[in-house]
PDB file of C-alpha atoms in Angstrom:
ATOM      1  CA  UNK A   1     -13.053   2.099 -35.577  1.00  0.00           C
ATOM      2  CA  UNK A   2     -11.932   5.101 -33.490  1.00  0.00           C
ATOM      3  CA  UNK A   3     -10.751   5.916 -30.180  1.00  0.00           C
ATOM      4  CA  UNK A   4     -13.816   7.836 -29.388  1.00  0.00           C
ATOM      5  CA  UNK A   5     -15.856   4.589 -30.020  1.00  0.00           C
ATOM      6  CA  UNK A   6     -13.830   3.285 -26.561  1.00  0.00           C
ATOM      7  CA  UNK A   7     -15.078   5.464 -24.596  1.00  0.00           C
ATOM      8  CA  UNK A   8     -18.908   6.055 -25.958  1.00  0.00           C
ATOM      9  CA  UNK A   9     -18.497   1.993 -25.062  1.00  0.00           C
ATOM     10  CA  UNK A  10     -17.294   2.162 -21.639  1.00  0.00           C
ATOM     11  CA  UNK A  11     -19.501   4.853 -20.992  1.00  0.00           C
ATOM     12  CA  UNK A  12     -22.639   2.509 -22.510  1.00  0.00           C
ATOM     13  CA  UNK A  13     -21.224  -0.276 -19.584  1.00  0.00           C
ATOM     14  CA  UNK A  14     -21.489   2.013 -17.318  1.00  0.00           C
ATOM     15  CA  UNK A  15     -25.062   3.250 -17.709  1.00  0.00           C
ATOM     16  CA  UNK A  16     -26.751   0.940 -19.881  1.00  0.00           C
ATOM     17  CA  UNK A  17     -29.127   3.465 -21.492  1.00  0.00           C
ATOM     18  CA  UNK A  18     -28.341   5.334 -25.039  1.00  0.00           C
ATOM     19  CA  UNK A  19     -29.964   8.384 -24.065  1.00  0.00           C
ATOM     20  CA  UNK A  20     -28.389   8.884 -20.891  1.00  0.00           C
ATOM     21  CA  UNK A  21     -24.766   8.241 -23.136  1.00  0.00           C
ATOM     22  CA  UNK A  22     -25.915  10.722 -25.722  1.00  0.00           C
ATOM     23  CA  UNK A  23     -26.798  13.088 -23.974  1.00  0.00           C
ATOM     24  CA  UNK A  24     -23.649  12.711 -21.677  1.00  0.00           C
ATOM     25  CA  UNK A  25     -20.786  13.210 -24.472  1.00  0.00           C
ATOM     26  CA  UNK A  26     -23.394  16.184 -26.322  1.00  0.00           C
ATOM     27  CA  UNK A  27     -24.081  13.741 -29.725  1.00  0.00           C
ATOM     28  CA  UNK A  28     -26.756  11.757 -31.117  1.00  0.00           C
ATOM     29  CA  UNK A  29     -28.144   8.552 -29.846  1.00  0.00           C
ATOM     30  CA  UNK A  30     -27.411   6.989 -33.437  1.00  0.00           C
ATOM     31  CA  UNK A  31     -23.907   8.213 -33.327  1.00  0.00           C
ATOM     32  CA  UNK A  32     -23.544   6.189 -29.870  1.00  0.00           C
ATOM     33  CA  UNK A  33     -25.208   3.036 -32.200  1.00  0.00           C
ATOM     34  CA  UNK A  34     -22.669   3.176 -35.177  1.00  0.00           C
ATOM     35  CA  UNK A  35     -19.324   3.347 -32.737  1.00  0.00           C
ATOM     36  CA  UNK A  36     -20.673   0.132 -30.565  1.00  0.00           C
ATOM     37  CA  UNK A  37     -21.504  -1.521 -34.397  1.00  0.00           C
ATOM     38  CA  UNK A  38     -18.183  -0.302 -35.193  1.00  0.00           C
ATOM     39  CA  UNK A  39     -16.656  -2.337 -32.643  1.00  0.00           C
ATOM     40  CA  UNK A  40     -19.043  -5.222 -33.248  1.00  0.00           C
ATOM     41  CA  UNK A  41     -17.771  -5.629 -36.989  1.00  0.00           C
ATOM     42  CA  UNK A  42     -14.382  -4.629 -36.136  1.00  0.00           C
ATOM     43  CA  UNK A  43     -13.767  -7.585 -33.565  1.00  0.00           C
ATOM     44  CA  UNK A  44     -16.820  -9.752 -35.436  1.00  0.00           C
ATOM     45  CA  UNK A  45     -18.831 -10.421 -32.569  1.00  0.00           C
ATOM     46  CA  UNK A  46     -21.939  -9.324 -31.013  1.00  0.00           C
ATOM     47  CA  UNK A  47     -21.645  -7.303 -27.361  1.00  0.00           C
ATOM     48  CA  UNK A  48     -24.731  -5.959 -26.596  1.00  0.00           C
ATOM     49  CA  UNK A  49     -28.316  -6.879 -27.176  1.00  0.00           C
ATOM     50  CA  UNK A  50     -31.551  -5.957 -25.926  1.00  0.00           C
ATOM     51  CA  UNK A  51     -33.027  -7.398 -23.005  1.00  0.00           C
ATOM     52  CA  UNK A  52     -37.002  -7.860 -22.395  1.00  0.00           C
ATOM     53  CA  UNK A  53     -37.740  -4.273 -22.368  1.00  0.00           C
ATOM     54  CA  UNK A  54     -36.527  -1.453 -24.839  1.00  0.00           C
ATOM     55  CA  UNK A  55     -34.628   0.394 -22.725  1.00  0.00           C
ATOM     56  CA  UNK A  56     -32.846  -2.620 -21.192  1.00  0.00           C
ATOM     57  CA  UNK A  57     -29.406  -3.557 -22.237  1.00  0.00           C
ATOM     58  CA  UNK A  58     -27.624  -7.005 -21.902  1.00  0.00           C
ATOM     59  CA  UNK A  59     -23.874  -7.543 -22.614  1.00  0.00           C
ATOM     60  CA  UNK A  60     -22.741 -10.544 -23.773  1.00  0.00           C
ATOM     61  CA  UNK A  61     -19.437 -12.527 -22.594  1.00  0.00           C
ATOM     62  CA  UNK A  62     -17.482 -10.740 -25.162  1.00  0.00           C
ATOM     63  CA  UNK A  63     -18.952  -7.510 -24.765  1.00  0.00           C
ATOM     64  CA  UNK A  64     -17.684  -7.866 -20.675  1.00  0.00           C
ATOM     65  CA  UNK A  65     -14.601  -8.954 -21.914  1.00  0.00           C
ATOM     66  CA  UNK A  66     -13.813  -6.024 -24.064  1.00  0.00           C
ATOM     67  CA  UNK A  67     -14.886  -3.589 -21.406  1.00  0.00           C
ATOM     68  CA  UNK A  68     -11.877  -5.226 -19.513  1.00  0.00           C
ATOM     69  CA  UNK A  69      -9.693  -4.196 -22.220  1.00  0.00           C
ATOM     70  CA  UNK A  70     -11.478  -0.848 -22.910  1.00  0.00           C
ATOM     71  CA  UNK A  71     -10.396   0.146 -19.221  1.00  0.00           C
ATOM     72  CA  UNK A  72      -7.317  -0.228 -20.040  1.00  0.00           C
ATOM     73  CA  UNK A  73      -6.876   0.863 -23.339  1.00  0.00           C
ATOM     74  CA  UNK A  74      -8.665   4.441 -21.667  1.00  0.00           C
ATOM     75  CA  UNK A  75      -6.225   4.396 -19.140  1.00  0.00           C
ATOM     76  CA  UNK A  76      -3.507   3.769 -21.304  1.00  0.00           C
ATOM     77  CA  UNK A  77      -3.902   6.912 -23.757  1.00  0.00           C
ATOM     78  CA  UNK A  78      -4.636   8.984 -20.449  1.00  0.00           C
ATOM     79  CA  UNK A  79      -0.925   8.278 -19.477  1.00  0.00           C
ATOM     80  CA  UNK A  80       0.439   8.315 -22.802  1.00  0.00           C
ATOM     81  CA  UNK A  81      -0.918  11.960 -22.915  1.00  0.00           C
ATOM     82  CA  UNK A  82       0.326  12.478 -19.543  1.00  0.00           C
ATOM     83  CA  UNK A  83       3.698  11.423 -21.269  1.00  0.00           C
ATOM     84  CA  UNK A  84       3.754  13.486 -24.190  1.00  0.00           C
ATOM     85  CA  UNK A  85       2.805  16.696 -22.445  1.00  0.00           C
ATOM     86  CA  UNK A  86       5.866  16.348 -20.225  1.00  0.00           C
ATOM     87  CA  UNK A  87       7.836  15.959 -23.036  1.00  0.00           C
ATOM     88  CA  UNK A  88       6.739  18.702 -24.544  1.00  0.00           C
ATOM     89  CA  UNK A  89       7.390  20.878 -21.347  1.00  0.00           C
ATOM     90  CA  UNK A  90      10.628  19.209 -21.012  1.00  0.00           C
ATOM     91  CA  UNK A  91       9.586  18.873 -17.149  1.00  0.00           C
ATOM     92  CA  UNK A  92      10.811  15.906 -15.053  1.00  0.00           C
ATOM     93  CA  UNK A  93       8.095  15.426 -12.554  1.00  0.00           C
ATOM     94  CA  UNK A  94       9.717  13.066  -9.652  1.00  0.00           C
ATOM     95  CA  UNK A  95       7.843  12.123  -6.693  1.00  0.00           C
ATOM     96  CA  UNK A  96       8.588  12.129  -3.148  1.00  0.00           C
ATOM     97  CA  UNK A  97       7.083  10.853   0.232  1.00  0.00           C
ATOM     98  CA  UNK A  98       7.882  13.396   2.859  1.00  0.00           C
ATOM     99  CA  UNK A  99       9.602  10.128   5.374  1.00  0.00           C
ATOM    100  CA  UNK A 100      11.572   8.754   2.497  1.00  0.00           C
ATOM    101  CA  UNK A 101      12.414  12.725   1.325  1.00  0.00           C
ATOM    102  CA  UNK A 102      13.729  13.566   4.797  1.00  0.00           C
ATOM    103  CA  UNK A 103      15.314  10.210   5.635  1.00  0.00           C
ATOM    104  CA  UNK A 104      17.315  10.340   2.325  1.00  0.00           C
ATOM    105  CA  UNK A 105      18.054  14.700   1.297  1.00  0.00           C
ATOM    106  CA  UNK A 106      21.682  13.938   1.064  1.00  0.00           C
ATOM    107  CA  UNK A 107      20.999  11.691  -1.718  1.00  0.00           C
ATOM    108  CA  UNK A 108      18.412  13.798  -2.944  1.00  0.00           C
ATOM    109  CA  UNK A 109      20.417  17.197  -2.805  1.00  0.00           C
ATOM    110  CA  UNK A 110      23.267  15.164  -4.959  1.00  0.00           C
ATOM    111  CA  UNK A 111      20.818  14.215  -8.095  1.00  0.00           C
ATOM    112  CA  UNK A 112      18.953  18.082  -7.832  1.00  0.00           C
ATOM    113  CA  UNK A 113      22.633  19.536  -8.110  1.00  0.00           C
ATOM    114  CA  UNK A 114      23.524  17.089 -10.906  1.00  0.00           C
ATOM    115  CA  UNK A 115      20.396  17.609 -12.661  1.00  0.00           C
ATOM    116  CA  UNK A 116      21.067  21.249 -12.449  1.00  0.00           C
ATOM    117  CA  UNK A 117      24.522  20.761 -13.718  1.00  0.00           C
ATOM    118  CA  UNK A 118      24.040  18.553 -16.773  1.00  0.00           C
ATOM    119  CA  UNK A 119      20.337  20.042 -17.322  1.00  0.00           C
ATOM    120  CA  UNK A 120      18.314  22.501 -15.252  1.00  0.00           C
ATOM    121  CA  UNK A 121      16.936  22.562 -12.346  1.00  0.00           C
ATOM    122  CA  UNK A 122      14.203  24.887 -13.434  1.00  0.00           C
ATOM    123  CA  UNK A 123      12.911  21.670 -15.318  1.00  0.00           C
ATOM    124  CA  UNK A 124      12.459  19.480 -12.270  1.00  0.00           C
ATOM    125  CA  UNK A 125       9.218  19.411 -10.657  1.00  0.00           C
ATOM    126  CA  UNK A 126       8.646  17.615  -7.287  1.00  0.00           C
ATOM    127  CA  UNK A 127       5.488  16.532  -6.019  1.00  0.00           C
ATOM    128  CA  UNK A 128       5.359  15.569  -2.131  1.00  0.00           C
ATOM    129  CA  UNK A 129       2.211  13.056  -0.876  1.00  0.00           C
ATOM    130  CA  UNK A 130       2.519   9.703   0.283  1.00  0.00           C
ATOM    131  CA  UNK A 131       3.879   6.768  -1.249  1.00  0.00           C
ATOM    132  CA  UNK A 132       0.355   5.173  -1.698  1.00  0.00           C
ATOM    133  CA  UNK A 133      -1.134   8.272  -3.786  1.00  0.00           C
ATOM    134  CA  UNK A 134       2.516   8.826  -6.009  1.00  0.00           C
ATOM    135  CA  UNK A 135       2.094   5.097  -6.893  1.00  0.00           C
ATOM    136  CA  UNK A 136      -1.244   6.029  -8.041  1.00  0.00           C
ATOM    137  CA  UNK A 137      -0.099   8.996  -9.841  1.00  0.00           C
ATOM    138  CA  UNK A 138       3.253   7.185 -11.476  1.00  0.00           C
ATOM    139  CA  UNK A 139       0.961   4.786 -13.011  1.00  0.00           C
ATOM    140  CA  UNK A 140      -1.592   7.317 -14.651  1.00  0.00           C
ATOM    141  CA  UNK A 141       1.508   9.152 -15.870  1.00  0.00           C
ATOM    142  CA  UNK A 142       0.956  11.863 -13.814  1.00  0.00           C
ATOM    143  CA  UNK A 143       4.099  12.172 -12.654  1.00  0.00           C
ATOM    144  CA  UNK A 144       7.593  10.064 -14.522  1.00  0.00           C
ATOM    145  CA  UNK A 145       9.681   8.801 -11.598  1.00  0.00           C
ATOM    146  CA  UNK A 146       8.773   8.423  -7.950  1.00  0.00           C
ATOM    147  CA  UNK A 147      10.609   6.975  -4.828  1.00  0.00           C
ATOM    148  CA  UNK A 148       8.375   4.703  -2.996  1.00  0.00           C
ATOM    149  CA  UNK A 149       7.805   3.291   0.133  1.00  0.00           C
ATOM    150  CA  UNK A 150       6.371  -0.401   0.174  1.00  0.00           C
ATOM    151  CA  UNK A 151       5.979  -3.171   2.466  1.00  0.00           C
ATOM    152  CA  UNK A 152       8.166  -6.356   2.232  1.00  0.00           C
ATOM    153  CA  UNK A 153       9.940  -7.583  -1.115  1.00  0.00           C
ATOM    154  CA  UNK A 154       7.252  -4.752  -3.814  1.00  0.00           C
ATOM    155  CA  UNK A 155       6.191  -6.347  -7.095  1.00  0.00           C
ATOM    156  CA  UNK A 156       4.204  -5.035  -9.512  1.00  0.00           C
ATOM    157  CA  UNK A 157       3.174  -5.676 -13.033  1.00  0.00           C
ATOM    158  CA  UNK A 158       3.168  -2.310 -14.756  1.00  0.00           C
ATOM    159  CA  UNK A 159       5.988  -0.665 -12.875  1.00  0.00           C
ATOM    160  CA  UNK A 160       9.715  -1.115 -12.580  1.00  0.00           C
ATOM    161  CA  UNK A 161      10.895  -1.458  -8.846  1.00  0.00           C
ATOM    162  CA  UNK A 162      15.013  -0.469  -7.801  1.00  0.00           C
ATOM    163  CA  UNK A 163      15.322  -1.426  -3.828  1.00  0.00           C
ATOM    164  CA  UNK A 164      18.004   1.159  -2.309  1.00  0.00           C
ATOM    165  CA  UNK A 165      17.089   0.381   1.504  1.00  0.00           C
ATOM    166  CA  UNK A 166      15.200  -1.873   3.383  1.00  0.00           C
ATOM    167  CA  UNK A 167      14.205  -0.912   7.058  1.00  0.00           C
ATOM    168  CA  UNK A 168      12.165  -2.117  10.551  1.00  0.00           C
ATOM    169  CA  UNK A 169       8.909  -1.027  11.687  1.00  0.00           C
ATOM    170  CA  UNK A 170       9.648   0.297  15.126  1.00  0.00           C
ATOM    171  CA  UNK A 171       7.363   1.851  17.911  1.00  0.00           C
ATOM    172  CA  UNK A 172       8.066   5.505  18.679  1.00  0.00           C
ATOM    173  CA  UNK A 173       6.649   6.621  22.150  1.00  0.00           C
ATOM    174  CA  UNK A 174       6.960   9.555  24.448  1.00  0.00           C
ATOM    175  CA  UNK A 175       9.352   9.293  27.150  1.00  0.00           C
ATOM    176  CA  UNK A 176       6.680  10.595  29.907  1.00  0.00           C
ATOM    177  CA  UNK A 177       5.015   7.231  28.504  1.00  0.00           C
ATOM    178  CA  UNK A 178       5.277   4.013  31.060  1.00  0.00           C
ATOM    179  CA  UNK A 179       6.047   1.837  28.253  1.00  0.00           C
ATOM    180  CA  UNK A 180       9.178   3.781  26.948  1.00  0.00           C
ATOM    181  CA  UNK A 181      11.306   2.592  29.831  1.00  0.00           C
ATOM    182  CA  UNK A 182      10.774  -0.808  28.296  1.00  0.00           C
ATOM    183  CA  UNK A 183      14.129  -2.310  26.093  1.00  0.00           C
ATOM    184  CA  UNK A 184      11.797  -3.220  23.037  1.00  0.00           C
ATOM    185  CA  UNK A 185       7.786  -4.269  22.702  1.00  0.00           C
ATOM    186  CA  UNK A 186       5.545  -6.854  20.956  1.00  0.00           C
ATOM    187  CA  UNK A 187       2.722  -5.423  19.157  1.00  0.00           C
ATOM    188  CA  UNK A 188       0.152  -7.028  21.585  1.00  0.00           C
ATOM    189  CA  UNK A 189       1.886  -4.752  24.305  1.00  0.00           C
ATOM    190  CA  UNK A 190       0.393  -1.946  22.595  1.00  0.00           C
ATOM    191  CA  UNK A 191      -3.287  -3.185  22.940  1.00  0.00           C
ATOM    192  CA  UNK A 192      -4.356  -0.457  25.581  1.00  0.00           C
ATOM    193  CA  UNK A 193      -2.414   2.547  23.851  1.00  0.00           C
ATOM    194  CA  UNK A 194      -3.991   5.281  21.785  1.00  0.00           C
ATOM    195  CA  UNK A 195      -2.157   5.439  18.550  1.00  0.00           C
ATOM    196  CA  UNK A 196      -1.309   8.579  16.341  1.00  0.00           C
ATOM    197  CA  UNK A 197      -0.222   7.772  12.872  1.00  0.00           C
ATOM    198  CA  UNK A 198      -0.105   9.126   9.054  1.00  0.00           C
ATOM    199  CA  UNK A 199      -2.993   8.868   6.966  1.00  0.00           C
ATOM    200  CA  UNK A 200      -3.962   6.132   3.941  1.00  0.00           C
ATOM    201  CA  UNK A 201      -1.519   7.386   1.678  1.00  0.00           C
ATOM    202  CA  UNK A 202       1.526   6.033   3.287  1.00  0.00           C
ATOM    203  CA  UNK A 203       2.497   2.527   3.824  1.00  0.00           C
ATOM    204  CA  UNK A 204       3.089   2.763   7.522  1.00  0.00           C
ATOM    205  CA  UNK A 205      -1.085   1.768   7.527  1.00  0.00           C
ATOM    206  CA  UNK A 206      -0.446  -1.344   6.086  1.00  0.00           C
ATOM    207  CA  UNK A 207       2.252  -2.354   8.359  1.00  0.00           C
ATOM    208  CA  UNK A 208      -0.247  -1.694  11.663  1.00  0.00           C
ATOM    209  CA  UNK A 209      -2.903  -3.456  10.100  1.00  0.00           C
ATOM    210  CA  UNK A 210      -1.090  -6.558   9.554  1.00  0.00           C
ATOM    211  CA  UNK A 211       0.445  -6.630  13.322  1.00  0.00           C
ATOM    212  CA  UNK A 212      -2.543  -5.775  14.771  1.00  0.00           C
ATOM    213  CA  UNK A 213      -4.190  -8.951  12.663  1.00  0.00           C
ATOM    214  CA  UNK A 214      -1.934 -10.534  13.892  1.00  0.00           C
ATOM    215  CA  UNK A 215      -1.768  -9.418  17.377  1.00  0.00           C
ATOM    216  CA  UNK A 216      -5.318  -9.927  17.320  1.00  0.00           C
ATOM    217  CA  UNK A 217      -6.406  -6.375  18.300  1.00  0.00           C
ATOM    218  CA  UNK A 218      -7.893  -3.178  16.433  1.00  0.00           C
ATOM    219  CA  UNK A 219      -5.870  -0.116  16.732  1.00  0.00           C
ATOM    220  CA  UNK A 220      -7.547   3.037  18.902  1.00  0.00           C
ATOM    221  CA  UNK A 221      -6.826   5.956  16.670  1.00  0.00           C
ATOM    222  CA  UNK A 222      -6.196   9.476  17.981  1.00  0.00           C
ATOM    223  CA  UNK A 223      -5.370  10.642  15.086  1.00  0.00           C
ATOM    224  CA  UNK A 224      -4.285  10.313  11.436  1.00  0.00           C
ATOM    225  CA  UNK A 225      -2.115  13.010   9.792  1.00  0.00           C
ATOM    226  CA  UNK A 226       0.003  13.361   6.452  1.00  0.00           C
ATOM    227  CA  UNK A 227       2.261  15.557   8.025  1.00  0.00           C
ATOM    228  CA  UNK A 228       5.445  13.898   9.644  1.00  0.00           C
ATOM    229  CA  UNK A 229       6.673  16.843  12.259  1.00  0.00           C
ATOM    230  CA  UNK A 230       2.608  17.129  13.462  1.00  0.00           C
ATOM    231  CA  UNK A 231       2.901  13.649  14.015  1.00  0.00           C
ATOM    232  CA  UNK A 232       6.157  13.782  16.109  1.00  0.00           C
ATOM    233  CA  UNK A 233       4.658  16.480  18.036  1.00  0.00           C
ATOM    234  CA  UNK A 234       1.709  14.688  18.771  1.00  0.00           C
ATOM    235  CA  UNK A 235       4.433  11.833  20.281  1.00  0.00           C
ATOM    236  CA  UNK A 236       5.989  14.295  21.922  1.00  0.00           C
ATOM    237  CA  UNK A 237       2.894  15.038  23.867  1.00  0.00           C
ATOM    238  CA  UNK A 238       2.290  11.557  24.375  1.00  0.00           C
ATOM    239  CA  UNK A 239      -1.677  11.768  22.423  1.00  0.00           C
ATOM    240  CA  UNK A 240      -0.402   8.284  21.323  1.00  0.00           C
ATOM    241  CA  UNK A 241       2.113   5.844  19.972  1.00  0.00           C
ATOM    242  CA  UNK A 242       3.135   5.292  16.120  1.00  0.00           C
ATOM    243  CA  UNK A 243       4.510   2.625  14.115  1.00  0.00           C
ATOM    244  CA  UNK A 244       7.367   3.901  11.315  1.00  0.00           C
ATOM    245  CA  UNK A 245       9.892   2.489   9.528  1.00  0.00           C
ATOM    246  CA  UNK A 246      13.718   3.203  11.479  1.00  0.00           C
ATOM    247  CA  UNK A 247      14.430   5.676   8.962  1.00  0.00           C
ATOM    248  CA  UNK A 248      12.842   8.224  10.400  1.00  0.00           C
ATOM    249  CA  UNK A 249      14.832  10.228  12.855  1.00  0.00           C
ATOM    250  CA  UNK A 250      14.109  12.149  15.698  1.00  0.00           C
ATOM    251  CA  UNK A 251      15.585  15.020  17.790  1.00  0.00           C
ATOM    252  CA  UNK A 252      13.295  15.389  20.174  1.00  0.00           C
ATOM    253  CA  UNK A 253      14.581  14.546  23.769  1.00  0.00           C
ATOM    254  CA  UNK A 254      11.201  13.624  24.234  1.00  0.00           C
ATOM    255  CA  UNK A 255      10.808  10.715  21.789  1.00  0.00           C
ATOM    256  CA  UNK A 256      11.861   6.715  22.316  1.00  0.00           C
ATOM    257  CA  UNK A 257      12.341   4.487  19.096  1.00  0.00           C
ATOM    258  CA  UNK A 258      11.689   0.916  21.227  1.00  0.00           C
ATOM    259  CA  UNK A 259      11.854  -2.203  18.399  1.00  0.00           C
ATOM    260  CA  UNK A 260       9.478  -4.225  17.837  1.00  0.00           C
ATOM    261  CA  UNK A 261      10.030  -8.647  18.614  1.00  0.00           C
ATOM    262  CA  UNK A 262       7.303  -9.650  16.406  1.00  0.00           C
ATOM    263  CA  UNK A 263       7.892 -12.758  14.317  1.00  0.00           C
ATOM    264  CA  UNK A 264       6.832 -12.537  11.710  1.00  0.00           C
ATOM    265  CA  UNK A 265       6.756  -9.015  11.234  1.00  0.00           C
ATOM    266  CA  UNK A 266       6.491  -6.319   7.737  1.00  0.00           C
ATOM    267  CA  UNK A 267       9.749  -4.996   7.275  1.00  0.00           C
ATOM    268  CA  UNK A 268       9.557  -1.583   4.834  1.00  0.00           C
ATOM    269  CA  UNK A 269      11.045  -1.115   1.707  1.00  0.00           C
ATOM    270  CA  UNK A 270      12.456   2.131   0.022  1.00  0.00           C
ATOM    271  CA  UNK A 271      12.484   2.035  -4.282  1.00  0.00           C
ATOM    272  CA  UNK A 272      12.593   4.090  -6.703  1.00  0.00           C
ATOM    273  CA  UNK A 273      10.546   3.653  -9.718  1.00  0.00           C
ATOM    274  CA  UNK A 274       9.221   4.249 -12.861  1.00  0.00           C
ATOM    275  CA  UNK A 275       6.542   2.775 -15.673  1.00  0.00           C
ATOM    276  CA  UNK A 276       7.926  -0.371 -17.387  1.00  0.00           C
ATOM    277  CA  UNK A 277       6.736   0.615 -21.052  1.00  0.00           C
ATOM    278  CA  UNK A 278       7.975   4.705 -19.977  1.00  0.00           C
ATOM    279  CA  UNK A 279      11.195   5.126 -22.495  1.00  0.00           C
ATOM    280  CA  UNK A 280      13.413   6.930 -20.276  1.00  0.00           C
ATOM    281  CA  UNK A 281      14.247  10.634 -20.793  1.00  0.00           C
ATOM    282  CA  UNK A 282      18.181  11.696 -20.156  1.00  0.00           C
ATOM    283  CA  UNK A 283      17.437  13.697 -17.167  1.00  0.00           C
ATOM    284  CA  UNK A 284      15.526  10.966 -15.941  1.00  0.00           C
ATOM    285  CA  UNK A 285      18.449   8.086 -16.547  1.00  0.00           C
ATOM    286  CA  UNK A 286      20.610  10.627 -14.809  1.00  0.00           C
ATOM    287  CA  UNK A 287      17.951  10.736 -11.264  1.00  0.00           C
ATOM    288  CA  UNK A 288      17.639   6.921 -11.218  1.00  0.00           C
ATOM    289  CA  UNK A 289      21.060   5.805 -11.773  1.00  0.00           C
ATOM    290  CA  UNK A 290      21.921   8.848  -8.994  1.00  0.00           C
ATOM    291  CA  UNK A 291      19.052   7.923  -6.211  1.00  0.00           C
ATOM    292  CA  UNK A 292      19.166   4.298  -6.998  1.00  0.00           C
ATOM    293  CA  UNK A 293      22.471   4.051  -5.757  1.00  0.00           C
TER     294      UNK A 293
END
């Protein structure tokens, strides 16, 4: 059995045809044949047999189930490589969202001058997006460490999770807005406002949809940026109302953070993390123990 004999597999799943496989990875249609009886002898079952016509293809129970695990095994050796080619480099990739970045460069400007210190700095890398797409990246070992935002108490299987703040979802509105001369709001008071807010790959969409489910109203969107000061400016001209997390600060005259009385409501959570089967670098030790704190 060899690795390639994963992937001629998964890509078989995918099209059901030989020919189209074949001709996909540039080798034979018998080639494609011996790696899937490969796998049949290896793990002594049958997984795929013909259907009614010649060109049809049927899996059987245990060939679905070991696509399940061929997904992952794929995946797996994608971020293993990801891994090793770090290593290699000897480059610490860390990722940051811009709110979390911002709300926290104290703490951020300590571990980059330690790093630098004990290490150097020229082997940090940062990568900025939003906490949704570094999650996605941390887990195909794209990038080593990452601190995350997340809504509520975050769990997950194949990463390693260390809370340093939790925080409230509050509304921030401009001040030439009727609303802002209001002490604090319930989502429902928001029904008939046009909201401004960052894009998919930050939590703060997951907070809005769940109080406006349960507010029992769908958001009008202005607009949807990934960049934080656009966004403020947008407040600022009062386009609309958004919904972040009280970390985020403001200068801006202009701008009213108003809380929010829902009950129940998301509350946001700021982690860093890392891959649970990653082994741990030195320089990378060093950045949790220093931004976990």
């Amino acid at each position: 059995m060899q690795i390639n004999d994963f992937k001629y597999y998964n890509e078989l799943y995918n099209k059901k045809n030989f020919t189209k496989v074949a001709k996909h990875f540039n080798i034979s249609q018998p080639s494609i044949s011996s790696a899937i009886k490969r796998l049949e002898n290896f793990f002594q079952v049958k997984l795929v047999i013909r259907g009614n016509t010649q060109s049809e293809l049927v899996f059987t129970p245990s060939g679905e189930q070991l696509h399940q695990h061929t997904v992952s095994i794929l995946n797996e050796l994608d971020s293993a490589k990801h891994e090793l080619d770090h290593l290699k480099s000897r480059t610490t990739t860390i990722g940051l969202p811009p709110i979390l970045k911002n709300a926290y460069f104290t703490k951020i400007a300590i571990a980059a001058r330690e790093f630098d210190r004990q290490f150097n700095i020229n082997n940090m890398a940062i990568y900025e997006a939003g906490s949704n797409y570094l999650k996605q990246s941390l887990m195909a070992g794209e990038i080593d460490i990452a601190l995350l935002g997340a809504l509520n108490v975050p769990q997950d299987d194949e990463l390693l999770i260390i809370p340093f703040v939790r925080a409230n979802f509050c509304v921030y509105i401009s001040k030439n807005n009727p609303l802002s001369e209001k002490p604090h709001l319930y989502f429902s008071d928001l029904q008939k406002q046009a909201f401004v807010a960052l894009d998919s790959s930050f939590v703060h969409n997951q907070a809005i949809k769940k109080m406006s489910q349960q507010a029992g109203f769908r958001p009008k969107y202005f607009m949807k940026t990934n960049d934080i000061h656009f966004l403020m400016n947008m407040i600022s001209e009062n386009l609309g109302v958004a919904i972040l997390t009280d970390i985020v600060k403001t200068t801006a005259s202009d701008i009213v953070v108003l809380p929010l009385l829902d009950d129940p409501q998301p509350f946001f959570t700021g982690s860093i993390a890392f891959r649970k089967n990653h082994l741990l670098t030195n320089e990378e030790k060093m950045l949790v123990d220093t931004l976990s704190k």
